[in-house]
XYZ file of C-alpha atoms in Angstrom:
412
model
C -31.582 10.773 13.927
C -33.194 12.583 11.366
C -31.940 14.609 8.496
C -32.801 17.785 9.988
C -31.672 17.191 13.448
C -28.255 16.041 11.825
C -27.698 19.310 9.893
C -28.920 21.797 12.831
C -26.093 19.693 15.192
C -23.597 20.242 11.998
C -24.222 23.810 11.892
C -23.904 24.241 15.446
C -20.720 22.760 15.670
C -19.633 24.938 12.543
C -20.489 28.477 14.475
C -19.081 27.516 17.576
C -15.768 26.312 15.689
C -15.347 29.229 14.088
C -15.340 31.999 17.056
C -11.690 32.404 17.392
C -10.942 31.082 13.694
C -9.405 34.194 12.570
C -6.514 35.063 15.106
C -5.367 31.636 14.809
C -5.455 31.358 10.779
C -3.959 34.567 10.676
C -0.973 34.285 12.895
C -0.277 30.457 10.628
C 0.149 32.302 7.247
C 3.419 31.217 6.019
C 5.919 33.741 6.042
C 6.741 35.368 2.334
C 10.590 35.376 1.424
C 11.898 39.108 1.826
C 11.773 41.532 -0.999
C 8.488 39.764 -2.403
C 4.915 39.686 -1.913
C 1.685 37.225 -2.610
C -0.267 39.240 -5.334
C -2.568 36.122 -6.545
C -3.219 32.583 -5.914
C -4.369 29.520 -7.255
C -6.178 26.504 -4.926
C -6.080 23.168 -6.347
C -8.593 21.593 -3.859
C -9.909 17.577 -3.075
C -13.594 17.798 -2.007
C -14.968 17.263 1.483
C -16.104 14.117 3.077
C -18.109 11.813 1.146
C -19.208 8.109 1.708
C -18.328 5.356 -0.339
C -19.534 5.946 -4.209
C -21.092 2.476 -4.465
C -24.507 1.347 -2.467
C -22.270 -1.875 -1.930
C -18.987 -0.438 -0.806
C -17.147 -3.403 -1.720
C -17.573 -6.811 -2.782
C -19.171 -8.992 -0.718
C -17.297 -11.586 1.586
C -14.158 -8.164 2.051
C -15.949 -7.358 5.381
C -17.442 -9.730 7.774
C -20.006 -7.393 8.708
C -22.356 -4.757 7.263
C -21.065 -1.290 6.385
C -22.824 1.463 8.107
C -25.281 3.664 7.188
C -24.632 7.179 6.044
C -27.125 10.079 5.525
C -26.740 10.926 1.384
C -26.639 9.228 -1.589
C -23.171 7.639 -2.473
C -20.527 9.676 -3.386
C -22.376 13.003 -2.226
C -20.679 15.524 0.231
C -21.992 14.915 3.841
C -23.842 17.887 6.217
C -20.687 16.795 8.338
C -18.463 17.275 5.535
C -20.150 20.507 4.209
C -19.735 22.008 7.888
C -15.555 20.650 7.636
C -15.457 22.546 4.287
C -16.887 25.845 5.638
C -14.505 25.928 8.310
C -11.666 25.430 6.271
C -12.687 28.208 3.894
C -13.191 30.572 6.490
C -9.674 29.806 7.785
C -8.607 30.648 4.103
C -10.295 33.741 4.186
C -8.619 34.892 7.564
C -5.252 34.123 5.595
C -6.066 35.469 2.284
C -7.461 38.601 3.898
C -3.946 38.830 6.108
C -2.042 38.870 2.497
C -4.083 41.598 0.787
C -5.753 39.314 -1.464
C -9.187 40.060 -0.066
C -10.927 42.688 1.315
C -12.074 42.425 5.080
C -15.702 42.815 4.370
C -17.593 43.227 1.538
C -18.373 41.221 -1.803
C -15.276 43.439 -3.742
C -13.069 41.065 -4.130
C -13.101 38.478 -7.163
C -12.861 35.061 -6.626
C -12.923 32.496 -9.557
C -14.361 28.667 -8.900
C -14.319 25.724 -11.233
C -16.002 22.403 -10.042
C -15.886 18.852 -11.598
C -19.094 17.961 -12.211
C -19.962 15.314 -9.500
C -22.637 16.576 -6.967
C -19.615 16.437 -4.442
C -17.823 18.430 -5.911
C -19.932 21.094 -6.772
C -21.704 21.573 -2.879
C -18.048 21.335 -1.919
C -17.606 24.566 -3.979
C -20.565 25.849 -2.775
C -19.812 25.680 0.981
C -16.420 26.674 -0.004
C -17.662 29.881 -1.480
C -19.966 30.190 1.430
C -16.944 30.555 3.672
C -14.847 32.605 2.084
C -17.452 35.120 0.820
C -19.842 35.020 3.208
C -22.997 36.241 1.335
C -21.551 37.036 -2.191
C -23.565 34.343 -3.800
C -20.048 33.377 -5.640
C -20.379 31.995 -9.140
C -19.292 28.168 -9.778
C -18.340 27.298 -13.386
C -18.837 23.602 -13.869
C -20.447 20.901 -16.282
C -24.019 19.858 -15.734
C -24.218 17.718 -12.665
C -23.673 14.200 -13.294
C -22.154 14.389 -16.632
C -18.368 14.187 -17.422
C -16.230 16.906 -17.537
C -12.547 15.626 -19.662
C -11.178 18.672 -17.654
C -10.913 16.838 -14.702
C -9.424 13.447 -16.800
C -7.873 14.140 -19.910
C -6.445 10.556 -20.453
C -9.355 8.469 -20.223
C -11.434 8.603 -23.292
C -8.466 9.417 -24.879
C -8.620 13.381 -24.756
C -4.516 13.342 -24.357
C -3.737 9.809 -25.846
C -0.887 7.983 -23.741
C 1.957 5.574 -25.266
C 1.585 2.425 -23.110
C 5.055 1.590 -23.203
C 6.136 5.359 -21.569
C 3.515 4.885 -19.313
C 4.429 1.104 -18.568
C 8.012 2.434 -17.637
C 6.759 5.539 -15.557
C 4.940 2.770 -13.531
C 7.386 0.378 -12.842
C 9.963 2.923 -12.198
C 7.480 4.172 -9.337
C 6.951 0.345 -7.989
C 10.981 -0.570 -7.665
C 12.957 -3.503 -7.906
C 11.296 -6.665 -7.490
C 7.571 -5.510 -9.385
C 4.282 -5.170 -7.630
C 4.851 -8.763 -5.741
C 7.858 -7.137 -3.843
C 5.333 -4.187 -3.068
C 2.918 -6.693 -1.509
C 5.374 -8.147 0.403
C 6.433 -5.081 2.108
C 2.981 -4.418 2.941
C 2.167 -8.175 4.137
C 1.972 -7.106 7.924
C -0.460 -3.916 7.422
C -2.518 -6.358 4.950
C -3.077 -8.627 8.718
C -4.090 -6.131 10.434
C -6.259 -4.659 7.998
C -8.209 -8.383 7.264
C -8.102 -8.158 11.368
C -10.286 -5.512 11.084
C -12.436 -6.401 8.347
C -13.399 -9.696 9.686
C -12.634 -9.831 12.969
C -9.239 -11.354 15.226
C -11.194 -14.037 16.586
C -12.043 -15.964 13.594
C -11.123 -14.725 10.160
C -12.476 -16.985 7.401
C -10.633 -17.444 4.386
C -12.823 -16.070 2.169
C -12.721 -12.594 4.197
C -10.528 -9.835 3.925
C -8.291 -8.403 0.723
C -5.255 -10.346 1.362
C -6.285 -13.244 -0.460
C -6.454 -12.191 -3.962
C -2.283 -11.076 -5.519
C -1.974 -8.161 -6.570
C -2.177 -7.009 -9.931
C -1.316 -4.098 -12.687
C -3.709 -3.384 -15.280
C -1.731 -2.029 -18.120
C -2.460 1.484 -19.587
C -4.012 2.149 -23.499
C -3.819 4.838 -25.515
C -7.684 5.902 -23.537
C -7.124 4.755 -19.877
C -4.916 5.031 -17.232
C -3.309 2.180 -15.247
C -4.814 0.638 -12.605
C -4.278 -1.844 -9.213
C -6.179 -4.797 -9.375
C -6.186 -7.548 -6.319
C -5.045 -6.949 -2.425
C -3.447 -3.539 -2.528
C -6.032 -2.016 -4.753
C -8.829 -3.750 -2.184
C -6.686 -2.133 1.113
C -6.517 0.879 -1.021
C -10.814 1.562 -1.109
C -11.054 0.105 1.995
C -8.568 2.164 3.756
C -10.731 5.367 2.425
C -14.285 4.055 3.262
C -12.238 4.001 7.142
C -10.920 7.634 6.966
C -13.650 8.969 5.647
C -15.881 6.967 8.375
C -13.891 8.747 11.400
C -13.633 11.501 9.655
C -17.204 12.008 9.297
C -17.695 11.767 13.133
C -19.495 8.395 13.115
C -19.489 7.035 16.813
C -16.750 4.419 17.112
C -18.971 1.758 16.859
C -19.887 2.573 13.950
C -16.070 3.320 12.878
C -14.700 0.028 11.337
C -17.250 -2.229 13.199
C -15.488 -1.175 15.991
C -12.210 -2.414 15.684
C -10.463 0.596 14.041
C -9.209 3.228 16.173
C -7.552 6.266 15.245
C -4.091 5.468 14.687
C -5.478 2.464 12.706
C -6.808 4.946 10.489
C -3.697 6.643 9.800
C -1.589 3.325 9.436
C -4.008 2.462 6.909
C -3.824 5.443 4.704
C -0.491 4.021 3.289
C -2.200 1.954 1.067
C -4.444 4.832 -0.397
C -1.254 6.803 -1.028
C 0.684 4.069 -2.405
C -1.938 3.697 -4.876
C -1.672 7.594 -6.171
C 2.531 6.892 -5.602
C 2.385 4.154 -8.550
C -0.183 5.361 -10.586
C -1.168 9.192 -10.154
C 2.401 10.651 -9.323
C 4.543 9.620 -12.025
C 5.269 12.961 -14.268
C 4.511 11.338 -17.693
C 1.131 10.043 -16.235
C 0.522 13.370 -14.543
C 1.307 15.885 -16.738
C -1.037 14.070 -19.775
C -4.223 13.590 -17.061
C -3.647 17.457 -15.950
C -3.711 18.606 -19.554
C -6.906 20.022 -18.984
C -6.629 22.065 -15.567
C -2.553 22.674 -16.400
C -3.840 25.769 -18.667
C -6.529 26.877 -16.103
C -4.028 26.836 -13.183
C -1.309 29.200 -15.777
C -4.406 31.253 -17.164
C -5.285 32.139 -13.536
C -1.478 33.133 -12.965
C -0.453 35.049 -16.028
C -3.788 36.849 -16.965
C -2.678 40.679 -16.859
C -6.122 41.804 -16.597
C -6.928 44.576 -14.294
C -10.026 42.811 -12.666
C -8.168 39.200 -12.611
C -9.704 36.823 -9.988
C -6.562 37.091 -6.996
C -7.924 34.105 -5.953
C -9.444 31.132 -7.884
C -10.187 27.657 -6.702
C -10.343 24.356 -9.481
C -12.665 21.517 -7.112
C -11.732 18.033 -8.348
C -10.947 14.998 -6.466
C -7.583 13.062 -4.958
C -6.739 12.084 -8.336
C -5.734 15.817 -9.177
C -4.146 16.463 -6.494
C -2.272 13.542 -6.452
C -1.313 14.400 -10.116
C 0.102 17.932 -9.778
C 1.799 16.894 -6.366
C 3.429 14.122 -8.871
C 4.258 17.000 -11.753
C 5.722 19.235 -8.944
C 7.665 16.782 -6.667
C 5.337 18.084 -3.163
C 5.282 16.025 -0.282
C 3.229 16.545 3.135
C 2.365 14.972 5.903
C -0.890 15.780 7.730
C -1.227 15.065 11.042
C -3.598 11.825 11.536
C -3.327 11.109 7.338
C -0.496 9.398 5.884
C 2.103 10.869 4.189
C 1.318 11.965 0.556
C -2.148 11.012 0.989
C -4.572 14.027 -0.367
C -6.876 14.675 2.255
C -10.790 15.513 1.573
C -11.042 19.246 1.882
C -7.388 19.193 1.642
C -5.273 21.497 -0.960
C -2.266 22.595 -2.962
C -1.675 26.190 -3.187
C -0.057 27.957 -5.849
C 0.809 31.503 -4.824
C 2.594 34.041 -6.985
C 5.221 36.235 -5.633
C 6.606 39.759 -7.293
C 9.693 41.243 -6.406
C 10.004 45.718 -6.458
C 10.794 45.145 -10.302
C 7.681 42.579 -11.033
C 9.109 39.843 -11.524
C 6.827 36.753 -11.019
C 8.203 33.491 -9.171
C 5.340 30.746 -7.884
C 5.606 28.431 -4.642
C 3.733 26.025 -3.601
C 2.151 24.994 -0.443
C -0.414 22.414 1.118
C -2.902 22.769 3.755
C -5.563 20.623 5.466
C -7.415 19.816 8.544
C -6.027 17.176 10.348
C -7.970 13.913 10.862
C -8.593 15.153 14.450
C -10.273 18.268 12.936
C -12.015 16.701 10.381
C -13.874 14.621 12.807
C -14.803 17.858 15.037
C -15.462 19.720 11.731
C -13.378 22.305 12.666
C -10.279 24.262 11.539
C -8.696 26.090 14.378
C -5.168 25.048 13.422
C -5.108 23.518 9.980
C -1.856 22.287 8.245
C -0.205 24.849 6.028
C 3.362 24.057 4.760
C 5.277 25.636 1.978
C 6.593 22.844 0.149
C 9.654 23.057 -2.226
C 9.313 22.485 -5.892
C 11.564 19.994 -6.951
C 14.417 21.740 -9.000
C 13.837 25.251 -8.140
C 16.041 27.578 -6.830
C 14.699 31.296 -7.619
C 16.890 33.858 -5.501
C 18.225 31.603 -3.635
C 15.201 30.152 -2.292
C 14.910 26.803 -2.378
C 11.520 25.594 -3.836
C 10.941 29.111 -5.171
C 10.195 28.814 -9.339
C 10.345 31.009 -11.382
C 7.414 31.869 -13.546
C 9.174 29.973 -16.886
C 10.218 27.246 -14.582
C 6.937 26.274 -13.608
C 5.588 26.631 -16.220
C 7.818 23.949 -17.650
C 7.366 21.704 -14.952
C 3.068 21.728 -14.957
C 3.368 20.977 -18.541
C 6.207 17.985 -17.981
């Protein structure tokens, strides 16, 4: 199939999705807590579907077969996943526009975007604006394309310098009794199944597979962050390059050789998001790699200018999310993803609520398609929780911060 065809069946499936987006959207806003009302809000969002970022997505001998072909460049957002992204932006408009924060129609309202500056995550932002401003021609602030932005990663290159030894404790606090080996072992039986699939249940050779090679911690310095090394940091990419294959619509042939079906998919998502549990979610590893979007996110909230974006987006990758869902305590479970895994396209929201005297308070929510809808590219029903923030308790409510309060907690 060519390009072209591709993108005119992509855009297809985008207008026919969206015919009765807004009724549904609508009716799914969460409900505020009486007495106070959504003035603003702040989207902390993981771009859309992308394939692997390497030509080779991993070493040679992990799979048994060749990976499939996909229609960009590595690491770019697909036509698929710029069609998934649309939808889910429209469905933010429908609830956004429910709460006052945008205007029905028109180009009125102000909407603030920041993009990392990988090409994925700027088209993201692009479709994003796209579909919820439908021909405003939103502005994107971002680095040039391809460079590095330290916004999006204060720690390495030593922007926000860590003490190994804190960090060394906020990992091994995260991994439990026993170390990383204990980990592995837990996760011995999902390992099987996921060599099963790599190589094959017939015959699979020794060499094949990620369960072969122990798993290992590479420490933090002062300029890097930790990182998995050996079978659980293998399962980890490889359990990504499998979501984001179904999720991307590929036939099922093409979907893990063959052998990886849907529930497969989700199963195997633990080991992405026990990658961002050990080393993303900690607070003292969070708080120092969010240095640089922590004052963006409190700017956005607290800036008592007339003419203040009400709603402004930051476009980064799984990483950030998994950092400020770390910082804030959050925990969701999308349907078809595994639990605490962020989801491409998928989001934290940080709203802010006044009460009749203006008092500001801020809760936090997530929302997502499903793995179901990413595959259809649609977003008829996405997930949309309010999720409590660990520790707060603002009138009663529990998960409800007050302004101070998180403010304290997104700077650790």
């Amino acid at each position: 199939m060519t390009m072209g065809l591709r993108w005119g069946a992509t855009w297809l499936k985008l207008a026919v999705g969206l015919i009765a987006l807004h009724a549904t959207t609508a009716a799914a806003r969460p409900q505020v807590p009486a007495g106070l009302r959504v003035d603003r809000v702040v989207v902390v969002m993981r771009h859309g579907i992308r394939p692997p970022t390497k030509a080779q997505p991993m070493p040679q001998g992990v799979a048994r077969d060749p990976w499939p072909a996909w229609p960009v460049a590595p690491g770019w957002l697909t036509p698929h996943g710029a069609v998934a992204v649309e939808a889910i932006a429209a469905s933010d408009r429908a609830v956004f526009t429910s709460a006052g924060l945008l205007p029905s129609r028109g180009c009125g309202a102000k909407v603030a975007l920041l993009a990392d500056s990988d090409q994925r995550t700027i088209a993201t932002a692009e479709h994003y604006a796209r579909g919820i401003a439908p021909g405003c021609g939103l502005a994107i602030e971002h680095a040039p394309e391809g460079t590095t932005d330290s916004l999006f990663s204060q720690i390495d290159g030593g922007h926000v310098p860590l003490d190994p030894a804190r960090a060394k404790a906020a990992v091994d606090a995260a991994i439990g009794p026993g170390g990383i080996a204990a980990v592995e072992a837990r996760m011995r039986p999902l390992l099987a199944r996921l060599d099963a699939a790599l190589c094959g249940r017939a015959t699979v050779p020794i060499a094949c597979g990620v369960a072969k090679d122990p798993t290992t911690i590479l420490p933090a310095t002062e300029r890097s962050r930790p990182k998995l090394g050996g079978a659980l940091d293998q399962a980890s990419t490889a359990a990504q390059i499998l979501l984001l294959e179904y999720a991307d619509g590929k036939p099922a042939a093409e979907v893990g050789w063959g052998r990886v079906s849907a529930q497969d998919v989700t199963d195997f998502g633990a080991f992405h998001a026990l990658e961002f549990g050990l080393l993303a979610r900690p607070p003292y590893l969070a708080a120092r790699n969010m240095a640089g979007l922590s004052p963006r996110i409190l700017g956005w909230l607290t800036d008592p200018a007339p003419d203040a974006p009400r709603v402004a987006m930051i476009l980064g990758h799984d990483t950030n999310i998994a950092n400020l869902g770390g910082l804030l305590g959050l925990h969701w479970r999308v349907p078809g993803i595994a639990a605490d895994d962020p989801v491409p396209g998928g989001a934290i929201l940080l709203e802010r609520l006044r009460d009749a005297t203006g008092n500001v308070f801020v809760r936090a929510s997530y929302r997502a398609q499903s793995l179901a809808e990413l595959r259809a590219g649609t977003a008829r029903a996405p997930y949309r929780r309010v999720l409590p923030i660990a520790g707060c308790r603002a009138r009663g409510v529990i998960g409800l911060c007050t302004l101070d309060a998180f403010t304290r907690k997104l700077k650790g």
